[in-house]
Coordinates of C-alpha atoms in Angstrom, one line a residue:
M1 CA 15.3 32.8 26.7
Q2 CA 12.5 32.4 24.4
A3 CA 12.9 31.7 20.6
C4 CA 9.9 33.1 18.4
F5 CA 9.8 32.2 14.4
H6 CA 7.3 34.2 12.6
L7 CA 6.3 32.2 9.4
E8 CA 4.5 33.9 6.5
V9 CA 4.0 31.2 3.9
F10 CA 3.9 33.0 0.6
G11 CA 0.8 32.5 -1.4
T12 CA -1.2 31.2 1.7
R13 CA -2.8 33.2 4.5
R14 CA -1.1 31.2 7.3
K15 CA 1.1 33.1 9.9
T16 CA 2.3 30.9 12.4
Y17 CA 4.2 31.8 15.5
I18 CA 6.1 29.4 17.5
Y19 CA 7.8 29.6 20.9
F20 CA 10.6 27.4 22.0
P21 CA 12.3 27.9 24.9
S22 CA 16.1 27.8 25.0
V23 CA 16.6 26.9 21.7
A24 CA 17.4 30.1 19.7
K25 CA 21.1 30.1 20.0
F26 CA 21.0 26.0 18.7
C27 CA 19.1 27.9 15.6
C28 CA 21.2 30.5 15.0
E29 CA 24.0 28.5 14.4
T30 CA 21.9 26.2 12.0
M31 CA 20.8 28.7 9.6
A32 CA 20.2 27.9 6.2
T33 CA 23.4 29.0 4.2
R34 CA 22.3 31.4 1.1
L35 CA 24.7 31.5 -1.9
Q36 CA 24.9 31.3 -6.0
F37 CA 26.4 29.3 -8.8
E38 CA 28.0 31.9 -10.9
N39 CA 25.4 34.7 -11.4
S40 CA 22.4 32.2 -10.7
C41 CA 20.5 31.8 -7.7
E42 CA 18.9 28.6 -8.5
V43 CA 21.5 26.8 -6.7
G44 CA 19.6 23.5 -6.7
V45 CA 19.9 23.4 -10.5
F46 CA 23.5 23.2 -10.0
S47 CA 23.8 20.6 -7.0
K48 CA 22.4 17.7 -5.4
L49 CA 22.8 17.0 -1.8
T50 CA 21.9 14.0 0.5
N51 CA 22.5 12.6 3.4
A52 CA 25.7 10.4 2.3
Y53 CA 27.3 12.6 -0.5
C54 CA 26.5 16.2 -2.2
L55 CA 27.5 17.0 -5.9
V56 CA 28.4 20.3 -7.4
A57 CA 28.4 21.4 -11.3
I58 CA 31.8 21.9 -12.8
G59 CA 32.9 25.4 -13.6
G60 CA 31.3 27.4 -10.6
S61 CA 33.8 29.9 -8.6
E62 CA 35.9 28.6 -5.8
S63 CA 33.8 30.7 -3.2
F64 CA 30.7 28.2 -4.4
Y65 CA 32.5 25.2 -3.8
S66 CA 34.2 26.3 -0.5
T67 CA 30.8 27.2 0.8
F68 CA 29.7 23.5 0.6
E69 CA 33.4 21.9 1.6
A70 CA 33.4 23.9 4.8
E71 CA 30.0 22.8 5.4
L72 CA 30.4 19.4 4.7
A73 CA 34.1 17.9 3.6
D74 CA 34.2 16.7 7.1
V75 CA 31.0 14.4 7.0
I76 CA 30.4 13.8 3.5
P77 CA 32.4 14.1 0.2
V78 CA 31.8 17.2 -2.0
V79 CA 32.0 15.8 -6.0
K80 CA 32.4 18.4 -8.6
T81 CA 30.6 16.7 -11.5
S82 CA 28.4 17.2 -15.3
I83 CA 26.1 15.0 -15.9
G84 CA 24.9 14.3 -20.0
G85 CA 27.4 17.6 -21.0
T86 CA 25.3 19.4 -18.7
R87 CA 25.8 21.6 -15.3
I88 CA 22.2 21.1 -14.5
I89 CA 23.0 18.3 -12.8
G90 CA 20.5 19.1 -9.7
R91 CA 17.7 18.6 -12.2
L92 CA 18.7 15.7 -13.7
C93 CA 19.5 13.3 -11.1
A94 CA 17.7 11.6 -8.4
G95 CA 19.5 10.2 -5.2
N96 CA 19.3 9.5 -1.6
K97 CA 22.0 7.8 0.8
N98 CA 21.4 4.3 -0.8
G99 CA 21.9 5.4 -4.3
L100 CA 22.1 7.8 -7.2
L101 CA 19.6 7.4 -10.3
L102 CA 21.3 9.3 -13.6
P103 CA 19.7 9.9 -16.8
H104 CA 20.4 7.7 -19.9
T105 CA 22.7 10.7 -21.4
T106 CA 25.1 9.9 -19.1
T107 CA 28.3 9.6 -20.6
D108 CA 30.5 6.1 -20.1
Q109 CA 32.5 6.1 -22.8
G110 CA 34.9 8.9 -23.8
F111 CA 32.6 11.5 -23.6
F112 CA 34.1 14.9 -24.3
L113 CA 33.4 17.9 -22.1
L114 CA 33.0 21.4 -23.0
L115 CA 35.2 23.8 -21.2
F116 CA 32.4 25.4 -18.9
S117 CA 34.2 27.9 -17.4
L118 CA 35.0 29.7 -20.5
S119 CA 33.3 32.6 -21.3
F120 CA 31.6 32.6 -25.0
V121 CA 33.6 35.5 -26.7
F122 CA 36.9 34.0 -24.8
L123 CA 36.0 30.4 -26.0
R124 CA 36.1 31.4 -29.1
M125 CA 39.3 33.1 -29.3
V126 CA 40.6 29.7 -27.6
L127 CA 38.6 27.7 -30.3
F128 CA 40.6 30.1 -33.4
A129 CA 43.8 29.6 -31.4
L130 CA 43.8 25.7 -31.0
R131 CA 42.9 25.3 -34.7
L132 CA 46.1 27.4 -35.7
I133 CA 48.3 25.2 -33.4
D134 CA 46.0 22.0 -34.1
L135 CA 45.5 21.4 -30.3
P136 CA 42.4 19.4 -29.0
L137 CA 39.9 21.8 -27.1
L138 CA 38.1 19.0 -25.8
F139 CA 39.1 16.0 -22.9
E140 CA 38.0 13.0 -22.2
Y141 CA 35.8 12.4 -19.3
E142 CA 33.7 9.5 -18.2
E143 CA 30.8 10.7 -15.7
L144 CA 29.2 7.6 -14.4
Q145 CA 32.8 5.7 -13.3
H146 CA 33.8 9.5 -12.4
L147 CA 30.6 9.2 -9.8
R148 CA 31.1 5.4 -9.1
N149 CA 34.4 5.9 -8.2
S150 CA 33.7 9.3 -6.0
L151 CA 31.1 8.2 -4.0
P152 CA 31.1 6.1 -1.2
D153 CA 30.8 2.2 -1.7
Q154 CA 27.3 1.6 -0.3
V155 CA 26.1 4.1 -2.6
V156 CA 24.4 2.3 -5.7
V157 CA 25.0 4.7 -9.0
Q158 CA 22.7 3.7 -11.7
R159 CA 22.0 5.0 -15.4
I160 CA 18.3 4.1 -16.4
E161 CA 16.3 4.7 -19.8
E162 CA 13.3 6.9 -19.1
R163 CA 11.9 9.4 -21.8
L164 CA 11.4 12.2 -18.7
S165 CA 15.0 12.2 -18.6
A166 CA 15.1 15.2 -16.2
L167 CA 15.2 13.0 -13.4
G168 CA 15.4 15.5 -10.5
N169 CA 12.4 17.0 -11.8
C170 CA 10.2 14.1 -11.7
I171 CA 11.5 12.3 -8.5
T172 CA 11.6 13.4 -4.9
C173 CA 12.7 11.5 -1.9
N174 CA 14.4 10.9 1.3
D175 CA 16.3 7.6 2.4
H176 CA 12.7 5.9 3.0
V177 CA 9.9 7.2 0.6
A178 CA 9.8 8.8 -2.9
L179 CA 7.4 11.0 -4.8
T180 CA 7.3 10.1 -8.7
H181 CA 5.5 12.0 -11.6
P182 CA 2.4 9.9 -12.8
D183 CA 3.5 9.2 -15.9
L184 CA 7.2 7.6 -14.9
D185 CA 7.9 4.3 -16.5
R186 CA 7.0 1.2 -14.6
E187 CA 10.5 0.0 -14.9
T188 CA 11.8 3.4 -13.6
E189 CA 9.5 3.1 -11.0
E190 CA 11.1 -0.6 -10.0
M191 CA 14.4 0.6 -10.4
V192 CA 13.5 3.8 -7.9
T193 CA 12.7 1.4 -5.3
D194 CA 15.5 -1.2 -6.2
V195 CA 18.2 1.7 -6.2
L196 CA 17.4 4.1 -3.7
G197 CA 15.5 1.6 -1.3
V198 CA 12.5 3.6 -0.9
E199 CA 8.7 3.2 -1.0
V200 CA 7.2 4.8 -4.4
F201 CA 4.0 7.2 -4.4
R202 CA 2.8 8.3 -7.8
N203 CA 1.3 11.8 -7.0
T204 CA 1.4 15.4 -7.4
I205 CA 2.0 18.6 -5.5
A206 CA 0.0 21.6 -6.1
T207 CA -1.6 19.8 -9.2
N208 CA 2.0 20.0 -10.7
V209 CA 3.0 16.6 -11.8
L210 CA 6.7 17.8 -11.1
V211 CA 6.3 16.5 -7.5
G212 CA 10.6 17.0 -7.9
S213 CA 10.7 20.6 -8.7
F214 CA 8.1 21.6 -5.9
C215 CA 9.3 19.8 -3.2
A216 CA 12.5 19.7 -1.0
L217 CA 12.2 16.9 1.0
S218 CA 14.5 15.2 3.9
N219 CA 13.9 12.9 6.7
R220 CA 13.2 15.3 9.2
G221 CA 10.8 17.0 7.1
G222 CA 10.1 19.1 4.0
L223 CA 9.1 22.3 1.9
V224 CA 6.9 22.3 -0.8
H225 CA 4.8 24.4 -3.3
P226 CA 3.3 27.4 -1.3
H227 CA -0.2 26.8 -3.2
T228 CA -0.6 23.4 -1.9
S229 CA -3.8 23.1 0.3
V230 CA -3.7 22.6 4.5
E231 CA -5.8 18.9 3.2
D232 CA -2.8 18.0 0.7
L233 CA -0.3 19.0 3.0
D234 CA -1.8 16.6 6.0
E235 CA -2.4 14.1 2.8
L236 CA 1.4 14.2 1.7
S237 CA 3.0 14.0 5.6
T238 CA 0.8 11.2 5.8
L239 CA 2.0 9.6 3.0
L240 CA 6.0 10.6 3.3
Q241 CA 5.8 10.3 7.2
V242 CA 7.3 13.9 7.6
P243 CA 6.0 17.1 8.7
L244 CA 5.8 19.5 6.0
V245 CA 5.3 23.1 5.8
A246 CA 4.2 25.2 2.2
G247 CA 6.4 28.2 1.2
T248 CA 8.7 29.6 -1.5
V249 CA 12.6 30.1 -2.2
N250 CA 14.6 33.4 -4.0
R251 CA 11.8 36.2 -3.2
G252 CA 8.6 33.7 -4.2
S253 CA 9.5 31.5 -6.3
E254 CA 7.3 28.2 -6.5
V255 CA 10.3 25.9 -8.0
I256 CA 11.2 24.8 -4.6
A257 CA 13.9 22.7 -5.6
A258 CA 15.5 24.8 -7.9
G259 CA 16.2 27.3 -5.4
M260 CA 17.6 24.8 -2.5
I261 CA 18.8 21.7 -1.5
V262 CA 18.6 19.9 1.8
N263 CA 19.8 16.8 3.9
D264 CA 18.9 15.9 7.7
W265 CA 21.4 18.6 9.5
T266 CA 21.6 21.7 6.9
A267 CA 20.1 23.4 3.8
F268 CA 21.7 25.7 1.3
C269 CA 19.6 28.1 -0.8
G270 CA 19.5 30.8 -3.5
S271 CA 21.4 34.6 -2.3
D272 CA 18.0 35.9 -3.1
T273 CA 16.2 33.8 -0.4
T274 CA 14.3 36.6 2.1
A275 CA 14.7 36.1 5.6
T276 CA 11.5 34.9 6.1
E277 CA 11.8 32.5 3.7
V278 CA 14.8 31.5 5.4
S279 CA 12.7 31.0 8.7
V280 CA 10.3 28.9 7.1
I281 CA 13.1 26.7 5.5
E282 CA 14.7 26.1 9.0
I283 CA 11.2 25.5 10.4
G284 CA 11.1 22.3 7.7
V285 CA 14.8 21.3 8.6
T286 CA 16.0 22.3 11.8
I287 CA 12.7 23.2 14.2
I288 CA 11.5 19.9 13.1
V289 CA 14.6 18.0 14.7
L290 CA 13.8 19.8 17.6
L291 CA 10.1 19.6 17.4
P292 CA 9.5 15.9 18.9
L293 CA 11.3 17.2 21.9
Y294 CA 9.1 20.1 22.7
E295 CA 5.9 18.4 22.2
N296 CA 7.3 15.3 24.3
R297 CA 8.2 17.6 27.0
F298 CA 5.2 19.5 26.6
Q299 CA 3.1 16.1 26.4
M300 CA 4.8 14.9 29.6
S301 CA 3.5 17.5 31.4
S302 CA -0.4 16.9 29.7
Y303 CA -0.1 13.0 30.4
Q304 CA 0.3 13.3 34.2
K305 CA -2.9 15.1 34.2
Y306 CA -4.8 13.0 31.6
G307 CA -3.6 9.6 32.7
M308 CA -5.8 10.5 35.9
D309 CA -8.9 10.0 33.8
F310 CA -9.4 6.3 34.5
D311 CA -13.0 5.8 33.5
S312 CA -11.9 6.4 30.0
Y313 CA -10.0 3.1 29.8
P314 CA -11.1 -0.5 30.1
L315 CA -8.5 -1.7 32.6
P316 CA -7.0 1.2 34.3
N317 CA -5.6 -0.9 37.2
L318 CA -3.2 -2.8 35.4
K319 CA 0.4 -1.6 35.9
N320 CA 2.7 -4.3 34.4
L321 CA 3.0 -5.6 30.6
V322 CA 3.3 -9.4 29.7
M323 CA 3.8 -9.6 25.5
V324 CA 3.9 -12.7 23.8
A325 CA 5.4 -12.0 20.1
G326 CA 3.6 -14.3 17.5
H327 CA 5.2 -16.2 15.1
S328 CA 2.6 -17.6 12.8
V329 CA -1.1 -17.8 11.8
Y330 CA -3.6 -20.6 12.8
T331 CA -5.0 -21.8 9.8
S332 CA -6.9 -24.8 10.5
S333 CA -10.9 -24.9 11.1
S334 CA -10.8 -27.3 13.4
C335 CA -9.7 -26.4 17.1
G336 CA -8.7 -29.8 18.1
K337 CA -5.3 -29.8 15.9
V338 CA -3.6 -27.2 17.6
D339 CA -0.4 -29.1 18.0
K340 CA -0.1 -30.2 14.1
E341 CA 2.4 -28.4 11.7
D342 CA -0.4 -28.5 9.0
S343 CA -2.9 -26.3 11.1
W344 CA -0.6 -23.4 11.3
F345 CA 0.9 -21.4 8.3
L346 CA 4.3 -22.1 8.0
E347 CA 7.7 -20.7 6.0
F348 CA 10.0 -23.1 5.0
Y349 CA 12.3 -22.0 7.5
Q350 CA 9.5 -23.4 10.0
K351 CA 9.1 -26.4 8.7
N352 CA 10.1 -28.2 11.2
P353 CA 8.6 -31.2 12.7
G354 CA 7.5 -30.3 16.3
Q355 CA 7.2 -26.5 15.3
A356 CA 3.8 -26.1 16.4
S357 CA 4.5 -26.7 19.9
T358 CA 6.9 -24.1 20.4
F359 CA 4.0 -21.4 19.5
L360 CA 1.8 -23.4 22.3
A361 CA 4.8 -23.2 24.5
H362 CA 4.8 -19.5 23.9
I363 CA 1.3 -18.7 24.7
Q364 CA 1.1 -20.6 27.7
E365 CA 4.1 -19.1 29.4
G366 CA 2.3 -15.9 28.8
I367 CA -0.7 -17.0 30.5
E368 CA 1.4 -18.4 33.2
T369 CA 3.4 -15.3 33.8
A370 CA 0.1 -12.9 33.6
S371 CA -1.9 -15.6 36.2
K372 CA 0.5 -14.9 38.9
D373 CA 0.6 -11.1 38.5
N374 CA -2.5 -9.7 39.1
A375 CA -2.2 -6.3 37.4
A376 CA -0.4 -7.4 34.6
L377 CA -1.8 -7.2 31.2
L378 CA -1.6 -10.3 28.6
L379 CA -0.9 -9.2 25.1
F380 CA -0.7 -11.2 22.1
S381 CA 1.0 -9.2 19.5
G382 CA 1.4 -9.9 15.6
G383 CA -0.6 -8.7 12.9
E384 CA -2.0 -10.2 9.2
T385 CA 1.5 -11.3 7.7
R386 CA 1.0 -13.9 5.8
R387 CA -1.2 -13.8 2.4
D388 CA -1.9 -17.5 1.7
A389 CA -3.2 -17.0 5.5
G390 CA -6.0 -15.1 4.6
P391 CA -6.8 -11.8 6.5
R392 CA -6.2 -13.8 10.2
S393 CA -3.7 -12.1 12.3
E394 CA -0.8 -14.0 14.7
A395 CA -2.3 -12.8 18.1
Q396 CA -6.1 -13.7 17.1
S397 CA -4.4 -17.0 16.3
Y398 CA -2.7 -17.1 19.9
W399 CA -6.0 -15.9 21.8
A400 CA -8.2 -18.4 19.8
V401 CA -6.1 -21.2 20.7
A402 CA -5.7 -20.5 24.5
E403 CA -9.5 -20.1 24.3
S404 CA -10.2 -23.2 22.7
K405 CA -8.1 -25.1 25.0
G406 CA -9.3 -23.2 28.5
W407 CA -5.7 -22.6 29.1
F408 CA -7.0 -19.3 30.6
G409 CA -8.2 -21.0 33.8
K410 CA -9.4 -18.3 36.0
E411 CA -12.0 -15.6 34.4
D412 CA -10.1 -13.0 35.5
V413 CA -6.8 -13.7 33.4
R414 CA -8.9 -14.1 30.3
Q415 CA -10.5 -10.5 31.0
R416 CA -7.1 -9.2 30.8
A417 CA -5.7 -11.0 27.8
L418 CA -6.3 -9.2 24.7
T419 CA -4.4 -8.7 21.3
E420 CA -2.1 -6.2 19.5
E421 CA -3.0 -6.8 16.0
H422 CA -0.7 -4.9 13.7
A423 CA 3.0 -5.6 14.4
R424 CA 4.8 -7.2 11.6
D425 CA 8.3 -7.6 13.1
S426 CA 10.0 -8.1 16.9
F427 CA 11.0 -4.1 17.0
E428 CA 7.0 -3.8 16.2
N429 CA 6.2 -6.5 18.6
L430 CA 7.3 -4.4 21.5
L431 CA 6.7 -1.2 20.6
F432 CA 2.9 -1.5 19.2
S433 CA 2.4 -3.5 22.4
V434 CA 3.7 -0.4 24.7
C435 CA 1.3 1.7 22.8
R436 CA -1.8 -0.9 22.9
F437 CA -1.2 -1.1 26.8
R438 CA -1.7 2.8 26.8
E439 CA -4.8 2.7 24.7
L440 CA -6.3 0.1 27.4
T441 CA -4.8 1.5 30.4
G442 CA -4.6 5.0 30.4
M443 CA -0.9 4.9 31.2
Y444 CA 2.7 3.1 30.1
P445 CA 3.6 0.2 31.6
Q446 CA 5.8 -0.2 34.7
N447 CA 7.6 -3.2 34.0
I448 CA 7.6 -5.7 31.2
T449 CA 7.9 -9.3 30.3
V450 CA 8.5 -10.3 26.9
V451 CA 7.9 -14.3 25.9
S452 CA 9.6 -15.6 22.7
Y453 CA 12.3 -18.1 21.6
D454 CA 15.2 -18.2 24.1
F455 CA 17.7 -17.3 21.0
K456 CA 16.0 -13.8 20.9
E457 CA 16.9 -12.9 24.2
E458 CA 19.7 -11.0 22.9
R459 CA 17.7 -9.1 20.2
F460 CA 15.0 -8.1 22.7
V461 CA 16.9 -7.2 25.9
H462 CA 19.5 -5.7 24.4
L463 CA 18.5 -4.1 21.1
H464 CA 15.1 -3.5 21.3
R465 CA 14.7 -2.1 24.6
S466 CA 17.2 0.0 24.2
A467 CA 15.4 1.6 21.3
I468 CA 12.8 2.6 23.1
G469 CA 14.6 3.2 25.8
F470 CA 13.2 1.5 28.7
P471 CA 14.8 0.7 32.0
E472 CA 16.9 -2.5 31.9
S473 CA 16.0 -3.1 35.6
R474 CA 12.2 -3.3 34.5
F475 CA 12.2 -5.4 31.7
F476 CA 12.3 -9.0 31.7
Y477 CA 12.5 -12.1 29.1
A478 CA 11.0 -15.6 29.1
G479 CA 12.2 -17.6 26.5
T480 CA 11.5 -21.1 25.8
P481 CA 13.7 -23.3 23.7
A482 CA 13.3 -24.1 19.4
I483 CA 12.9 -27.5 18.6
S484 CA 16.1 -29.7 18.9
T485 CA 16.6 -30.2 15.3
A486 CA 16.3 -26.3 13.9
K487 CA 18.0 -24.9 16.7
E488 CA 21.6 -24.6 14.8
A489 CA 19.9 -22.8 11.7
A490 CA 17.8 -20.4 14.4
R491 CA 21.0 -19.0 15.9
K492 CA 22.2 -18.6 12.6
G493 CA 19.3 -17.0 11.3
E494 CA 19.3 -14.9 14.3
A495 CA 22.6 -13.7 13.9
V496 CA 21.7 -12.5 10.6
V497 CA 18.8 -10.4 12.1
Q498 CA 20.8 -9.0 15.4
A499 CA 23.3 -7.7 12.8
Q500 CA 20.2 -5.9 10.8
F501 CA 18.7 -4.3 13.6
Q502 CA 22.6 -3.3 15.5
E503 CA 22.6 -1.0 11.9
D504 CA 19.1 0.0 11.9
P505 CA 17.9 -0.1 15.0
Y506 CA 14.3 1.0 14.3
G507 CA 13.7 -1.4 11.4
C508 CA 12.9 1.2 9.3
Q509 CA 15.6 1.5 6.7
G510 CA 17.1 -1.3 4.1
S511 CA 16.1 -5.0 4.3
L512 CA 14.1 -4.4 7.7
R513 CA 12.1 -2.0 6.1
H514 CA 11.4 -4.0 2.8
K515 CA 10.5 -7.3 5.1
K516 CA 8.1 -5.3 6.7
L517 CA 6.2 -4.2 3.9
G518 CA 6.3 -7.8 2.5
R519 CA 4.2 -8.5 5.9
D520 CA 1.5 -6.2 5.5
P521 CA -0.5 -8.4 2.3
F522 CA -3.4 -6.6 3.1
H523 CA -2.6 -3.0 3.7
R524 CA -3.9 -2.7 7.3
S525 CA -3.9 0.9 8.3
I526 CA -1.6 1.1 11.6
P527 CA -3.7 2.8 14.4
Y528 CA -0.6 4.2 16.3
P529 CA 0.2 6.3 17.3
N530 CA -2.4 7.7 18.0
G531 CA -3.5 5.6 21.4
C532 CA -0.1 6.8 22.6
P533 CA 0.4 10.4 21.8
E534 CA 3.3 11.3 24.3
I535 CA 5.7 8.8 22.3
E536 CA 4.3 10.0 18.4
G537 CA 8.4 11.4 18.4
L538 CA 9.3 7.8 18.9
F539 CA 7.3 6.1 16.4
R540 CA 8.3 8.5 13.9
Y541 CA 12.0 8.3 14.3
C542 CA 14.6 7.2 11.9
G543 CA 18.1 7.0 13.1
T544 CA 21.3 5.0 14.3
A545 CA 21.7 6.8 17.3
P546 CA 19.2 6.2 20.2
Y547 CA 15.5 8.0 20.1
P548 CA 16.7 11.7 21.5
G549 CA 13.3 12.7 22.8
S550 CA 11.9 12.1 26.2
L551 CA 9.9 9.5 27.3
P552 CA 7.3 9.0 29.5
W553 CA 8.9 6.1 31.5
S554 CA 12.7 7.7 31.6
H555 CA 10.6 10.0 34.4
N556 CA 9.0 7.1 36.4
L557 CA 5.7 8.9 35.7
N558 CA 3.9 5.8 36.4

């Protein structure tokens, strides 16, 4: 059985046919849900959806609420609320699984909320009646505290002072990246970064500054204004690191976010949304989930043929990877002081007597391991991670030290000792080195040996190896000890980092993501996964569960 999705993007001249074997049933089960709020199809005006919560405006029909609860209640809370005494909550707030930003009009002390569900005529009658019997029409309602009490504990709820108070129109975000109105206050931009835990970019969509109105975004993909050019789509997709499609909602409406809401597993759109528009939305939120799986299967067959063209690669006969993880940058102008701490750029926790000797032990261990295996490629891994060390990489530092000391020994080892100069943390040390191996040999490693500190063995062997799905029987670890005076502190620090990677195996969220950004002071463009297209999906994946796609080493292609 084949599923064919015909997409016609309104306002453009693009038509796309995408064929997926055996996924039609899945797609039918994950259709975007159409509904309306009272008589309005602008469901994105009256609701807000993230991976951690759903907000819906008060005063809607029971069928409106039940639609959300049927789809979401078993997974995330569905919270009825107002913001600033209005029901246009989707246009006034911005949020993701980490936080919720509210405008300064949000009440927190005794705001009196009108009974919105009453019609205007009936309201006048009630007003008159209540005057006669001297009863209060309005009741006390504290919006800010209500939201803080109703949302999960890990969600930070923050009210901000911003003159562009319709935050939902000015900010669009997923759990990792946000686009904002170019004129948003700097203080607000900092608040977006801190509360939502995202990287912020000021931008426009199809020349429109109200980026929150013309884009609906999740961690899987997004839908943008139909007049977005192909070039802008590519640029935005690169910026956001998710696939994007252009389309409309509610029979041609360009105001995407007013007509729909989306998270990583479902979408809701206005009842006027056509079948063609729904199919585009589903490409943005459903097929994108499946696309990496399909692409990987397609690329596996292509890779088997492509990998046989050995003439294109400098080291086609090497089959095993030895990776040495870098921990510091060598800053001395003299190669005779490699064992001195002041020759290396050290973080405060590394400033211990004898620390430099541990770096040298890693270099020597890697060379020794590679020298015993004529089919091994030795990669020193680590980027330009320290601003004060200048534009020097950890990987080049290690290679230069080995070269200056004559440790490569045989010319044979030197020719197969190279660098990977973009990794910013231990997970990237492993993943980027696998991709670098593919660039140099035309295939993926049959066996991997990692060289680092002995106290990091658990992190590499169980957390990082599992994250990339590499077989345990072909993964090896060579650990060298930390200096004796720093062992206890190292173990404590490692426990913290392991806990972070257990919650975020791919290092793409929260504190691990921020740490990586801090280790890229010169904003180097990362070339991967260009050199390893078969695992592009793994590079783009961000989740707590293991990567669901197919991987070359899981099929014994090598």
